[in-house]
PDB file of C-alpha atoms in Angstrom:
ATOM      1  CA  MET H 637       3.661  29.172  -6.572  1.00  0.00           C
ATOM      2  CA  PRO H 638       0.537  29.781  -7.451  1.00  0.00           C
ATOM      3  CA  ILE H 639      -0.744  33.658  -8.704  1.00  0.00           C
ATOM      4  CA  PRO H 640      -2.743  35.598  -6.164  1.00  0.00           C
ATOM      5  CA  HIS H 641      -6.403  34.506  -7.447  1.00  0.00           C
ATOM      6  CA  GLY H 642      -7.649  37.626  -9.192  1.00  0.00           C
ATOM      7  CA  SER H 643      -4.492  39.638  -9.766  1.00  0.00           C
ATOM      8  CA  ASP H 644      -1.549  39.672 -12.634  1.00  0.00           C
ATOM      9  CA  ALA H 645       1.949  38.856 -11.992  1.00  0.00           C
ATOM     10  CA  ASP H 646       3.532  40.304  -9.308  1.00  0.00           C
ATOM     11  CA  ALA H 647       4.038  43.890 -10.442  1.00  0.00           C
ATOM     12  CA  ASP H 648       7.459  43.674  -8.411  1.00  0.00           C
ATOM     13  CA  ALA H 649       8.672  40.837  -9.022  1.00  0.00           C
ATOM     14  CA  ASP H 650      12.067  40.365 -10.997  1.00  0.00           C
ATOM     15  CA  PRO H 651      12.179  37.083 -13.170  1.00  0.00           C
ATOM     16  CA  HIS H 652      15.742  37.607 -12.960  1.00  0.00           C
ATOM     17  CA  ASP H 653      16.125  38.070  -9.082  1.00  0.00           C
ATOM     18  CA  PRO H 654      18.746  35.367  -8.135  1.00  0.00           C
ATOM     19  CA  ASP H 655      17.606  34.686  -4.971  1.00  0.00           C
ATOM     20  CA  TRP H 656      13.905  33.116  -6.375  1.00  0.00           C
ATOM     21  CA  SER H 657      15.697  29.917  -7.046  1.00  0.00           C
ATOM     22  CA  THR H 658      16.768  29.487  -3.556  1.00  0.00           C
ATOM     23  CA  ARG H 659      13.556  29.885  -2.229  1.00  0.00           C
ATOM     24  CA  HIS H 660      11.912  27.572  -4.898  1.00  0.00           C
ATOM     25  CA  SER H 661      14.539  25.178  -5.194  1.00  0.00           C
ATOM     26  CA  VAL H 662      13.776  21.628  -4.840  1.00  0.00           C
ATOM     27  CA  LEU H 663      15.214  21.159  -1.464  1.00  0.00           C
ATOM     28  CA  SER H 664      13.155  24.509  -0.299  1.00  0.00           C
ATOM     29  CA  THR H 665       9.867  23.531  -1.573  1.00  0.00           C
ATOM     30  CA  ALA H 666      10.708  19.813  -0.223  1.00  0.00           C
ATOM     31  CA  ARG H 667      11.366  21.322   2.774  1.00  0.00           C
ATOM     32  CA  ARG H 668       8.467  23.291   2.887  1.00  0.00           C
ATOM     33  CA  THR H 669       5.866  20.507   2.292  1.00  0.00           C
ATOM     34  CA  ALA H 670       7.479  18.730   5.685  1.00  0.00           C
ATOM     35  CA  ALA H 671       6.302  22.420   7.117  1.00  0.00           C
ATOM     36  CA  LEU H 672       3.114  22.145   5.277  1.00  0.00           C
ATOM     37  CA  VAL H 673       2.550  18.688   6.233  1.00  0.00           C
ATOM     38  CA  ASN H 674       3.380  18.917   9.982  1.00  0.00           C
ATOM     39  CA  VAL H 675       0.898  22.625  10.721  1.00  0.00           C
ATOM     40  CA  LEU H 676      -2.118  20.707   8.594  1.00  0.00           C
ATOM     41  CA  ALA H 677      -1.151  17.573  10.613  1.00  0.00           C
ATOM     42  CA  ALA H 678      -2.507  20.196  13.524  1.00  0.00           C
ATOM     43  CA  GLY H 679      -5.011  20.724  15.013  1.00  0.00           C
ATOM     44  CA  PRO H 680      -5.376  24.171  17.143  1.00  0.00           C
ATOM     45  CA  ALA H 681      -6.086  24.813  20.450  1.00  0.00           C
ATOM     46  CA  ASP H 682      -9.409  24.802  20.607  1.00  0.00           C
ATOM     47  CA  ALA H 683     -10.506  21.781  18.134  1.00  0.00           C
ATOM     48  CA  GLY H 684     -11.635  23.172  15.280  1.00  0.00           C
ATOM     49  CA  GLY H 685     -10.839  20.448  13.282  1.00  0.00           C
ATOM     50  CA  GLY H 686      -7.582  22.032  11.493  1.00  0.00           C
ATOM     51  CA  PRO H 687      -4.727  25.101  11.931  1.00  0.00           C
ATOM     52  CA  ALA H 688      -6.979  28.808  10.962  1.00  0.00           C
ATOM     53  CA  PRO H 689      -5.484  30.181   7.343  1.00  0.00           C
ATOM     54  CA  GLU H 690      -2.948  32.247   8.640  1.00  0.00           C
ATOM     55  CA  ALA H 691      -0.786  29.366  10.322  1.00  0.00           C
ATOM     56  CA  VAL H 692      -0.306  28.110   6.897  1.00  0.00           C
ATOM     57  CA  ALA H 693      -0.280  31.755   5.536  1.00  0.00           C
ATOM     58  CA  GLU H 694       2.508  31.593   8.002  1.00  0.00           C
ATOM     59  CA  VAL H 695       4.069  28.811   6.785  1.00  0.00           C
ATOM     60  CA  LEU H 696       4.177  29.568   2.991  1.00  0.00           C
ATOM     61  CA  ARG H 697       5.527  33.536   4.111  1.00  0.00           C
ATOM     62  CA  ALA H 698       8.238  31.475   5.481  1.00  0.00           C
ATOM     63  CA  TYR H 699       9.299  29.692   2.338  1.00  0.00           C
ATOM     64  CA  GLY H 700       8.943  32.400   0.232  1.00  0.00           C
ATOM     65  CA  GLU H 701       5.585  32.510  -1.520  1.00  0.00           C
ATOM     66  CA  LYS H 702       4.420  35.519  -2.570  1.00  0.00           C
ATOM     67  CA  GLU H 703       1.327  37.698  -0.878  1.00  0.00           C
ATOM     68  CA  PRO H 704      -1.609  38.113  -0.865  1.00  0.00           C
ATOM     69  CA  PHE H 705      -2.697  34.287  -0.212  1.00  0.00           C
ATOM     70  CA  ASP H 706      -6.455  34.816   0.061  1.00  0.00           C
ATOM     71  CA  LEU H 707      -6.544  30.820   2.387  1.00  0.00           C
ATOM     72  CA  THR H 708     -10.459  30.130   3.242  1.00  0.00           C
ATOM     73  CA  ALA H 709     -10.777  27.436   5.730  1.00  0.00           C
ATOM     74  CA  ARG H 710     -11.917  25.361   2.800  1.00  0.00           C
ATOM     75  CA  ASP H 711      -8.397  25.594   1.613  1.00  0.00           C
ATOM     76  CA  VAL H 712      -6.788  24.355   4.298  1.00  0.00           C
ATOM     77  CA  GLU H 713      -9.318  21.797   4.256  1.00  0.00           C
ATOM     78  CA  GLY H 714      -8.539  20.740   0.723  1.00  0.00           C
ATOM     79  CA  MET H 715      -4.197  21.184   2.154  1.00  0.00           C
ATOM     80  CA  ARG H 716      -5.285  19.267   4.833  1.00  0.00           C
ATOM     81  CA  GLU H 717      -6.533  16.347   3.208  1.00  0.00           C
ATOM     82  CA  ALA H 718      -3.133  16.922   0.084  1.00  0.00           C
ATOM     83  CA  ALA H 719      -1.142  16.499   3.203  1.00  0.00           C
ATOM     84  CA  ALA H 720      -2.470  13.111   4.339  1.00  0.00           C
ATOM     85  CA  LEU H 721      -1.430  12.267   0.783  1.00  0.00           C
ATOM     86  CA  LEU H 722       1.995  12.988   1.585  1.00  0.00           C
ATOM     87  CA  ARG H 723       2.382  11.987   4.292  1.00  0.00           C
ATOM     88  CA  ASP H 724       2.837   8.306   2.608  1.00  0.00           C
ATOM     89  CA  VAL H 725       5.758   9.741   0.996  1.00  0.00           C
ATOM     90  CA  PHE H 726       7.731  10.325   4.020  1.00  0.00           C
ATOM     91  CA  ALA H 727       6.897   7.307   5.812  1.00  0.00           C
ATOM     92  CA  ALA H 728       8.009   5.573   2.927  1.00  0.00           C
ATOM     93  CA  GLU H 729      10.561   2.458   4.280  1.00  0.00           C
ATOM     94  CA  SER H 730      13.312   3.537   1.296  1.00  0.00           C
ATOM     95  CA  ALA H 731      13.395   5.535  -2.496  1.00  0.00           C
ATOM     96  CA  ASP H 732      11.780   2.937  -4.231  1.00  0.00           C
ATOM     97  CA  ALA H 733       8.632   2.567  -2.030  1.00  0.00           C
ATOM     98  CA  ALA H 734       8.693   6.535  -1.752  1.00  0.00           C
ATOM     99  CA  ALA H 735       9.168   6.803  -5.557  1.00  0.00           C
ATOM    100  CA  HIS H 736       5.868   4.667  -6.455  1.00  0.00           C
ATOM    101  CA  VAL H 737       3.830   6.588  -4.236  1.00  0.00           C
ATOM    102  CA  LEU H 738       5.058   9.770  -5.544  1.00  0.00           C
ATOM    103  CA  ASN H 739       3.441   7.678  -9.479  1.00  0.00           C
ATOM    104  CA  ARG H 740       0.491   7.216  -7.561  1.00  0.00           C
ATOM    105  CA  LEU H 741      -0.002  10.538  -6.328  1.00  0.00           C
ATOM    106  CA  LEU H 742       1.203  12.161  -9.897  1.00  0.00           C
ATOM    107  CA  GLY H 743      -1.153   9.766 -12.049  1.00  0.00           C
ATOM    108  CA  ALA H 744      -4.006  10.547  -9.690  1.00  0.00           C
ATOM    109  CA  HIS H 745      -4.101  14.106  -9.126  1.00  0.00           C
ATOM    110  CA  THR H 746      -1.780  16.193 -10.470  1.00  0.00           C
ATOM    111  CA  GLY H 747      -1.840  17.790 -14.519  1.00  0.00           C
ATOM    112  CA  ARG H 748       0.374  17.469 -17.398  1.00  0.00           C
ATOM    113  CA  LEU H 749       4.590  18.555 -17.178  1.00  0.00           C
ATOM    114  CA  ARG H 750       4.587  21.717 -18.519  1.00  0.00           C
ATOM    115  CA  LEU H 751       6.327  25.044 -17.896  1.00  0.00           C
ATOM    116  CA  SER H 752       5.435  28.400 -16.313  1.00  0.00           C
ATOM    117  CA  SER H 753       6.984  31.897 -15.591  1.00  0.00           C
ATOM    118  CA  HIS H 754       3.424  33.133 -14.020  1.00  0.00           C
ATOM    119  CA  ARG H 755       3.274  35.910 -17.494  1.00  0.00           C
ATOM    120  CA  GLY H 756       6.606  37.136 -17.017  1.00  0.00           C
ATOM    121  CA  GLY H 757       6.517  37.413 -12.568  1.00  0.00           C
ATOM    122  CA  SER H 758       9.188  34.824 -12.520  1.00  0.00           C
ATOM    123  CA  PRO H 759      11.897  31.897 -13.991  1.00  0.00           C
ATOM    124  CA  TRP H 760      10.454  29.746 -16.512  1.00  0.00           C
ATOM    125  CA  HIS H 761      10.226  26.659 -14.087  1.00  0.00           C
ATOM    126  CA  PRO H 762       8.154  22.960 -14.438  1.00  0.00           C
ATOM    127  CA  HIS H 763       4.620  22.431 -12.648  1.00  0.00           C
ATOM    128  CA  VAL H 764       1.889  19.060 -12.764  1.00  0.00           C
ATOM    129  CA  ASP H 765      -0.614  21.531 -11.392  1.00  0.00           C
ATOM    130  CA  ARG H 766      -3.235  22.355 -13.811  1.00  0.00           C
ATOM    131  CA  ALA H 767      -3.037  25.875 -14.147  1.00  0.00           C
ATOM    132  CA  ASP H 768      -1.159  28.739 -12.715  1.00  0.00           C
ATOM    133  CA  ASP H 769      -4.036  29.692 -10.576  1.00  0.00           C
ATOM    134  CA  ALA H 770      -4.779  26.080  -9.867  1.00  0.00           C
ATOM    135  CA  PRO H 771      -6.809  26.171  -6.175  1.00  0.00           C
ATOM    136  CA  TRP H 772      -3.906  26.135  -3.199  1.00  0.00           C
ATOM    137  CA  PRO H 773      -5.276  22.309  -2.842  1.00  0.00           C
ATOM    138  CA  GLU H 774      -3.745  20.782  -5.746  1.00  0.00           C
ATOM    139  CA  TRP H 775      -0.906  23.722  -6.145  1.00  0.00           C
ATOM    140  CA  PHE H 776       0.791  22.415  -2.656  1.00  0.00           C
ATOM    141  CA  LEU H 777       0.007  18.370  -4.202  1.00  0.00           C
ATOM    142  CA  ALA H 778       1.587  18.857  -7.539  1.00  0.00           C
ATOM    143  CA  SER H 779       4.158  21.172  -6.186  1.00  0.00           C
ATOM    144  CA  SER H 780       4.837  18.732  -3.268  1.00  0.00           C
ATOM    145  CA  CYS H 781       4.858  15.366  -5.751  1.00  0.00           C
ATOM    146  CA  LEU H 782       7.615  17.086  -8.480  1.00  0.00           C
ATOM    147  CA  ALA H 783      10.146  18.656  -5.684  1.00  0.00           C
ATOM    148  CA  LEU H 784       9.885  15.296  -3.460  1.00  0.00           C
ATOM    149  CA  GLY H 785      10.529  13.444  -6.920  1.00  0.00           C
ATOM    150  CA  GLY H 786      13.866  14.700  -6.615  1.00  0.00           C
ATOM    151  CA  GLY H 787      14.193  15.868 -10.472  1.00  0.00           C
ATOM    152  CA  GLY H 788      15.458  12.621 -11.606  1.00  0.00           C
ATOM    153  CA  VAL H 789      17.171   8.654 -11.737  1.00  0.00           C
ATOM    154  CA  GLY H 790      19.229   8.884  -8.865  1.00  0.00           C
ATOM    155  CA  ALA H 791      18.618  11.410  -7.241  1.00  0.00           C
ATOM    156  CA  PRO H 792      18.400  11.282  -3.351  1.00  0.00           C
ATOM    157  CA  PRO H 793      15.167   9.943  -1.366  1.00  0.00           C
ATOM    158  CA  PRO H 794      13.488  12.731   0.501  1.00  0.00           C
ATOM    159  CA  PRO H 795      14.417  14.019   2.976  1.00  0.00           C
ATOM    160  CA  PRO H 796      13.854  12.983   6.775  1.00  0.00           C
ATOM    161  CA  ALA H 797      10.371  13.738   7.542  1.00  0.00           C
ATOM    162  CA  PRO H 798       9.948  16.255  10.152  1.00  0.00           C
ATOM    163  CA  PRO H 799       9.165  14.793  13.788  1.00  0.00           C
ATOM    164  CA  ASN H 800       6.076  14.962  13.616  1.00  0.00           C
ATOM    165  CA  ALA H 801       5.046  14.314   9.704  1.00  0.00           C
ATOM    166  CA  MET H 802       4.814  10.847  10.308  1.00  0.00           C
ATOM    167  CA  ASN H 803       3.164  10.877  13.532  1.00  0.00           C
ATOM    168  CA  HIS H 804      -0.709  12.367  12.666  1.00  0.00           C
ATOM    169  CA  THR H 805      -2.953  10.259  10.872  1.00  0.00           C
TER     170      THR H 805
END
């Protein structure tokens, strides 16, 4: 999760919080990815081209991300572009096909594998975004690719897409 821009690690964060690993498990992050892909694919009723930042923030909140989010319309547009790339993973017809898509996305859009504790604000965990304060679209695509990769050879394929994840172009 990105550290809120312009702040140090959350003063209330407990790196030994037993709930942290549940909120940020591979499965939970994959589900968060599917939920974000869906909300980012949906346009608002006024046809403004994408969801309001608050709609995206609501999904982040529901999956345990720390506030404040400071999402802008530009962040949401970048996240919509990332969601369009991630839909190909959900639409893959096999685990092999999904792995090929993920490898392409990892190679083209992420940094090197690194470990982060967000300056002591969380347990150490892997990241493939370029920095803890990476822009929202980069964080979303990188964390999603890492989670959808499932953690290694022999891991189950990504979870089935929610009903509308594959129905939007």
